[in-house]
Every structure is written in C-alpha cells, then in structure tokens.
PDB file of C-alpha atoms in Angstrom:
ATOM      1  CA  MET A   1     -12.642  18.200   2.652  1.00  0.00           C
ATOM      2  CA  SER A   2     -11.308  15.064   4.361  1.00  0.00           C
ATOM      3  CA  ALA A   3      -8.034  13.422   3.354  1.00  0.00           C
ATOM      4  CA  ILE A   4      -9.954  10.289   2.411  1.00  0.00           C
ATOM      5  CA  ALA A   5     -11.989  12.282  -0.122  1.00  0.00           C
ATOM      6  CA  ASP A   6      -8.730  13.757  -1.425  1.00  0.00           C
ATOM      7  CA  LEU A   7      -7.524  10.219  -2.136  1.00  0.00           C
ATOM      8  CA  ALA A   8     -10.565   9.345  -4.242  1.00  0.00           C
ATOM      9  CA  TRP A   9     -10.310   8.463  -7.907  1.00  0.00           C
ATOM     10  CA  SER A  10     -13.502   8.129  -9.941  1.00  0.00           C
ATOM     11  CA  GLY A  11     -15.551   8.507  -6.769  1.00  0.00           C
ATOM     12  CA  ALA A  12     -13.845   5.673  -4.839  1.00  0.00           C
ATOM     13  CA  CYS A  13     -11.176   5.896  -2.162  1.00  0.00           C
ATOM     14  CA  ARG A  14      -7.949   4.252  -3.299  1.00  0.00           C
ATOM     15  CA  GLU A  15      -5.508   4.512  -0.382  1.00  0.00           C
ATOM     16  CA  VAL A  16      -5.470   4.798   3.372  1.00  0.00           C
ATOM     17  CA  GLY A  17      -2.264   4.195   5.235  1.00  0.00           C
ATOM     18  CA  ARG A  18       1.259   3.934   3.860  1.00  0.00           C
ATOM     19  CA  ALA A  19       2.012   7.490   2.705  1.00  0.00           C
ATOM     20  CA  ALA A  20      -1.420   8.999   3.190  1.00  0.00           C
ATOM     21  CA  ASP A  21      -1.963  11.998   5.426  1.00  0.00           C
ATOM     22  CA  VAL A  22      -5.261  10.866   6.922  1.00  0.00           C
ATOM     23  CA  ARG A  23      -7.063  13.016   9.468  1.00  0.00           C
ATOM     24  CA  GLN A  24      -8.156  11.337  12.674  1.00  0.00           C
ATOM     25  CA  GLU A  25     -11.651  12.832  12.467  1.00  0.00           C
ATOM     26  CA  GLY A  26     -12.229  11.282   9.043  1.00  0.00           C
ATOM     27  CA  LEU A  27     -11.326   7.851  10.338  1.00  0.00           C
ATOM     28  CA  ARG A  28     -13.458   8.322  13.465  1.00  0.00           C
ATOM     29  CA  ARG A  29     -16.486   8.972  11.244  1.00  0.00           C
ATOM     30  CA  ARG A  30     -15.709   5.651   9.596  1.00  0.00           C
ATOM     31  CA  GLY A  31     -15.501   3.757  12.881  1.00  0.00           C
ATOM     32  CA  ARG A  32     -11.729   3.983  13.462  1.00  0.00           C
ATOM     33  CA  HIS A  33     -10.435   5.864  16.492  1.00  0.00           C
ATOM     34  CA  ARG A  34      -6.736   6.045  15.720  1.00  0.00           C
ATOM     35  CA  LEU A  35      -4.451   5.657  12.762  1.00  0.00           C
ATOM     36  CA  PRO A  36      -2.955   2.208  12.239  1.00  0.00           C
ATOM     37  CA  ARG A  37       0.629   2.243  13.548  1.00  0.00           C
ATOM     38  CA  THR A  38       1.671  -1.313  12.704  1.00  0.00           C
ATOM     39  CA  TRP A  39       0.914  -3.851  10.031  1.00  0.00           C
ATOM     40  CA  ASP A  40      -1.186  -5.761  12.565  1.00  0.00           C
ATOM     41  CA  ASP A  41      -3.178  -2.549  13.240  1.00  0.00           C
ATOM     42  CA  LEU A  42      -3.734  -2.118   9.509  1.00  0.00           C
ATOM     43  CA  LEU A  43      -4.833  -5.740   9.091  1.00  0.00           C
ATOM     44  CA  ALA A  44      -7.220  -5.342  12.042  1.00  0.00           C
ATOM     45  CA  ALA A  45      -8.716  -2.162  10.529  1.00  0.00           C
ATOM     46  CA  ALA A  46      -8.955  -3.592   7.014  1.00  0.00           C
ATOM     47  CA  PRO A  47     -12.280  -5.496   7.320  1.00  0.00           C
ATOM     48  CA  ALA A  48     -14.151  -2.466   8.699  1.00  0.00           C
ATOM     49  CA  LEU A  49     -12.717  -0.222   5.993  1.00  0.00           C
ATOM     50  CA  LYS A  50     -13.468  -2.833   3.318  1.00  0.00           C
ATOM     51  CA  ALA A  51     -17.082  -2.943   4.516  1.00  0.00           C
ATOM     52  CA  LYS A  52     -17.230   0.798   3.780  1.00  0.00           C
ATOM     53  CA  GLY A  53     -15.681   0.304   0.324  1.00  0.00           C
ATOM     54  CA  ILE A  54     -12.190   1.526   1.253  1.00  0.00           C
ATOM     55  CA  ASP A  55      -9.004  -0.288   0.228  1.00  0.00           C
ATOM     56  CA  VAL A  56      -6.371   0.082   2.960  1.00  0.00           C
ATOM     57  CA  THR A  57      -3.628   0.818   0.451  1.00  0.00           C
ATOM     58  CA  ASN A  58      -2.704   0.522  -3.189  1.00  0.00           C
ATOM     59  CA  TYR A  59      -0.034  -1.878  -4.301  1.00  0.00           C
ATOM     60  CA  TRP A  60       1.057  -1.713  -7.903  1.00  0.00           C
ATOM     61  CA  ALA A  61       2.614  -5.050  -8.814  1.00  0.00           C
ATOM     62  CA  ASP A  62       2.753  -4.419 -12.544  1.00  0.00           C
ATOM     63  CA  PRO A  63       6.339  -4.848 -13.840  1.00  0.00           C
ATOM     64  CA  ALA A  64       6.207  -1.277 -15.189  1.00  0.00           C
ATOM     65  CA  ALA A  65       5.724   0.087 -11.654  1.00  0.00           C
ATOM     66  CA  THR A  66       8.790   0.950  -9.600  1.00  0.00           C
ATOM     67  CA  LEU A  67       9.679  -1.194  -6.599  1.00  0.00           C
ATOM     68  CA  ASN A  68      10.706   2.031  -4.841  1.00  0.00           C
ATOM     69  CA  GLN A  69       7.006   2.815  -4.422  1.00  0.00           C
ATOM     70  CA  SER A  70       5.674  -0.696  -3.925  1.00  0.00           C
ATOM     71  CA  PHE A  71       7.727  -3.500  -2.397  1.00  0.00           C
ATOM     72  CA  TYR A  72      10.790  -1.668  -1.080  1.00  0.00           C
ATOM     73  CA  PRO A  73       8.876   0.449   1.482  1.00  0.00           C
ATOM     74  CA  LEU A  74       7.400  -2.768   2.906  1.00  0.00           C
ATOM     75  CA  LEU A  75      10.857  -4.351   2.961  1.00  0.00           C
ATOM     76  CA  TRP A  76      12.306  -1.309   4.742  1.00  0.00           C
ATOM     77  CA  GLN A  77       9.448  -1.315   7.257  1.00  0.00           C
ATOM     78  CA  ALA A  78      10.189  -4.994   7.950  1.00  0.00           C
ATOM     79  CA  GLY A  79      13.753  -3.992   8.819  1.00  0.00           C
ATOM     80  CA  ASP A  80      15.801  -4.975   5.789  1.00  0.00           C
ATOM     81  CA  ASP A  81      17.254  -3.383   2.698  1.00  0.00           C
ATOM     82  CA  VAL A  82      17.557  -4.308  -0.953  1.00  0.00           C
ATOM     83  CA  PHE A  83      21.295  -5.048  -0.791  1.00  0.00           C
ATOM     84  CA  LYS A  84      23.582  -6.252   1.972  1.00  0.00           C
ATOM     85  CA  PRO A  85      26.104  -3.692   3.259  1.00  0.00           C
ATOM     86  CA  ASP A  86      28.779  -5.070   0.890  1.00  0.00           C
ATOM     87  CA  GLY A  87      26.610  -3.935  -2.045  1.00  0.00           C
ATOM     88  CA  ARG A  88      27.298  -7.198  -3.889  1.00  0.00           C
ATOM     89  CA  SER A  89      24.513  -9.445  -2.707  1.00  0.00           C
ATOM     90  CA  VAL A  90      20.796  -9.035  -2.093  1.00  0.00           C
ATOM     91  CA  ALA A  91      19.327  -8.773   1.375  1.00  0.00           C
ATOM     92  CA  PHE A  92      15.633  -9.012   0.490  1.00  0.00           C
ATOM     93  CA  ALA A  93      15.635 -12.818   0.328  1.00  0.00           C
ATOM     94  CA  GLY A  94      15.852 -13.111   4.129  1.00  0.00           C
ATOM     95  CA  PRO A  95      13.186 -13.296   6.823  1.00  0.00           C
ATOM     96  CA  GLU A  96      12.296  -9.596   6.514  1.00  0.00           C
ATOM     97  CA  GLY A  97      11.576 -10.018   2.797  1.00  0.00           C
ATOM     98  CA  VAL A  98       9.370 -13.002   3.566  1.00  0.00           C
ATOM     99  CA  LYS A  99       7.609 -10.956   6.270  1.00  0.00           C
ATOM    100  CA  ALA A 100       6.922  -8.119   3.799  1.00  0.00           C
ATOM    101  CA  LEU A 101       5.606 -10.502   1.132  1.00  0.00           C
ATOM    102  CA  THR A 102       3.469 -12.342   3.701  1.00  0.00           C
ATOM    103  CA  PHE A 103       1.901  -9.043   4.794  1.00  0.00           C
ATOM    104  CA  LEU A 104       1.209  -8.112   1.187  1.00  0.00           C
ATOM    105  CA  LYS A 105      -0.334 -11.535   0.522  1.00  0.00           C
ATOM    106  CA  GLN A 106      -2.580 -11.146   3.590  1.00  0.00           C
ATOM    107  CA  LEU A 107      -3.843  -7.826   2.215  1.00  0.00           C
ATOM    108  CA  ALA A 108      -4.419  -9.312  -1.242  1.00  0.00           C
ATOM    109  CA  ASP A 109      -6.064 -12.526   0.022  1.00  0.00           C
ATOM    110  CA  GLY A 110      -8.356 -10.484   2.286  1.00  0.00           C
ATOM    111  CA  GLY A 111      -9.486  -8.296  -0.616  1.00  0.00           C
ATOM    112  CA  HIS A 112      -8.029  -5.193   1.036  1.00  0.00           C
ATOM    113  CA  LEU A 113      -6.215  -3.976  -2.095  1.00  0.00           C
ATOM    114  CA  GLU A 114      -7.569  -2.913  -5.437  1.00  0.00           C
ATOM    115  CA  LYS A 115      -7.260  -6.238  -7.277  1.00  0.00           C
ATOM    116  CA  ASP A 116      -6.645  -4.759 -10.742  1.00  0.00           C
ATOM    117  CA  LEU A 117      -3.494  -3.001  -9.538  1.00  0.00           C
ATOM    118  CA  LEU A 118      -1.882  -6.345  -8.735  1.00  0.00           C
ATOM    119  CA  THR A 119      -1.677  -7.126 -12.448  1.00  0.00           C
ATOM    120  CA  GLY A 120      -1.731  -3.790 -14.267  1.00  0.00           C
ATOM    121  CA  LEU A 121      -1.353  -0.043 -14.060  1.00  0.00           C
ATOM    122  CA  PRO A 122      -4.405   2.218 -13.844  1.00  0.00           C
ATOM    123  CA  THR A 123      -5.609   3.869 -17.026  1.00  0.00           C
ATOM    124  CA  PHE A 124      -4.069   7.262 -16.253  1.00  0.00           C
ATOM    125  CA  GLU A 125      -0.657   5.606 -15.721  1.00  0.00           C
ATOM    126  CA  ARG A 126      -0.882   3.643 -18.962  1.00  0.00           C
ATOM    127  CA  ARG A 127      -1.677   6.813 -20.878  1.00  0.00           C
ATOM    128  CA  VAL A 128       1.414   8.571 -19.549  1.00  0.00           C
ATOM    129  CA  ASP A 129       3.579   5.491 -20.173  1.00  0.00           C
ATOM    130  CA  GLN A 130       2.248   5.338 -23.730  1.00  0.00           C
ATOM    131  CA  GLY A 131       2.998   8.980 -24.398  1.00  0.00           C
ATOM    132  CA  GLY A 132      -0.481  10.261 -23.647  1.00  0.00           C
ATOM    133  CA  GLY A 133      -1.466  13.260 -21.537  1.00  0.00           C
TER     134      GLY A 133
END
C-alpha cells in the first residue's frame, strides 16, 4: 500500500509533505518525480496534486489545535523561533513569521489545503475533545 493511501481519511488523501513519509514511486504515478524539498517546490507541485484531488498538507487553524503542530513548524522552517533568546519577547513577529504566514496564505488561497480545517477540527478530533471515543 502506498503512503498516500495510508494518509487517506474517508477515502480522500489528507496530507502530502510536511511530516509525511511519502514514497517516490507513489508520487511518480501521480506525475511527480521527486519529493518537494522547499516551499517553492511544494507550491509548484500543488496544482498538479490538487487536480488529482490531493491536498498538499493539512493545516489546523482552529484555536483548539496546538501551534506546535501547525504554525510553529512553518516558523521554524522559515528560520525563526517563538521567543527571542532572552525568553522575554516574541520572535515570530519578524520577517520569518511573515514569510511563514505568507506561505500558508498562498496554500489556502490556491485551494491546496482542506478548507474546513482552517476554521474547525475534524469530527474525530471534536469527539475526543468532547470526551468521546
């Protein structure tokens, strides 16, 4: 089974990229010949993947989601941290933070993210948060 199939939820692929372990052969079958290595690579691959019904990544922007699994990895990839070395002031308000948010906005504006996750948690997350199984 391909890694892309392993990332499916309700029959649809939900993530390719960020933390996914995607096999080269699976991407080749979908018209990609190498894994995206940069944000520009991911943005370039996004339209072809979108045409095949694949979101390039998930981004949970709901306030109940942790920034450790959403915005902070993008901030770190852009070369910054949450706090300045003194630990008393924030570092994310600089150019790297703007770069990370701009990248995220490009993905959202291009329709390369699951739109519902930008405003809410998926059903299985809500159930756990609400004490369900």
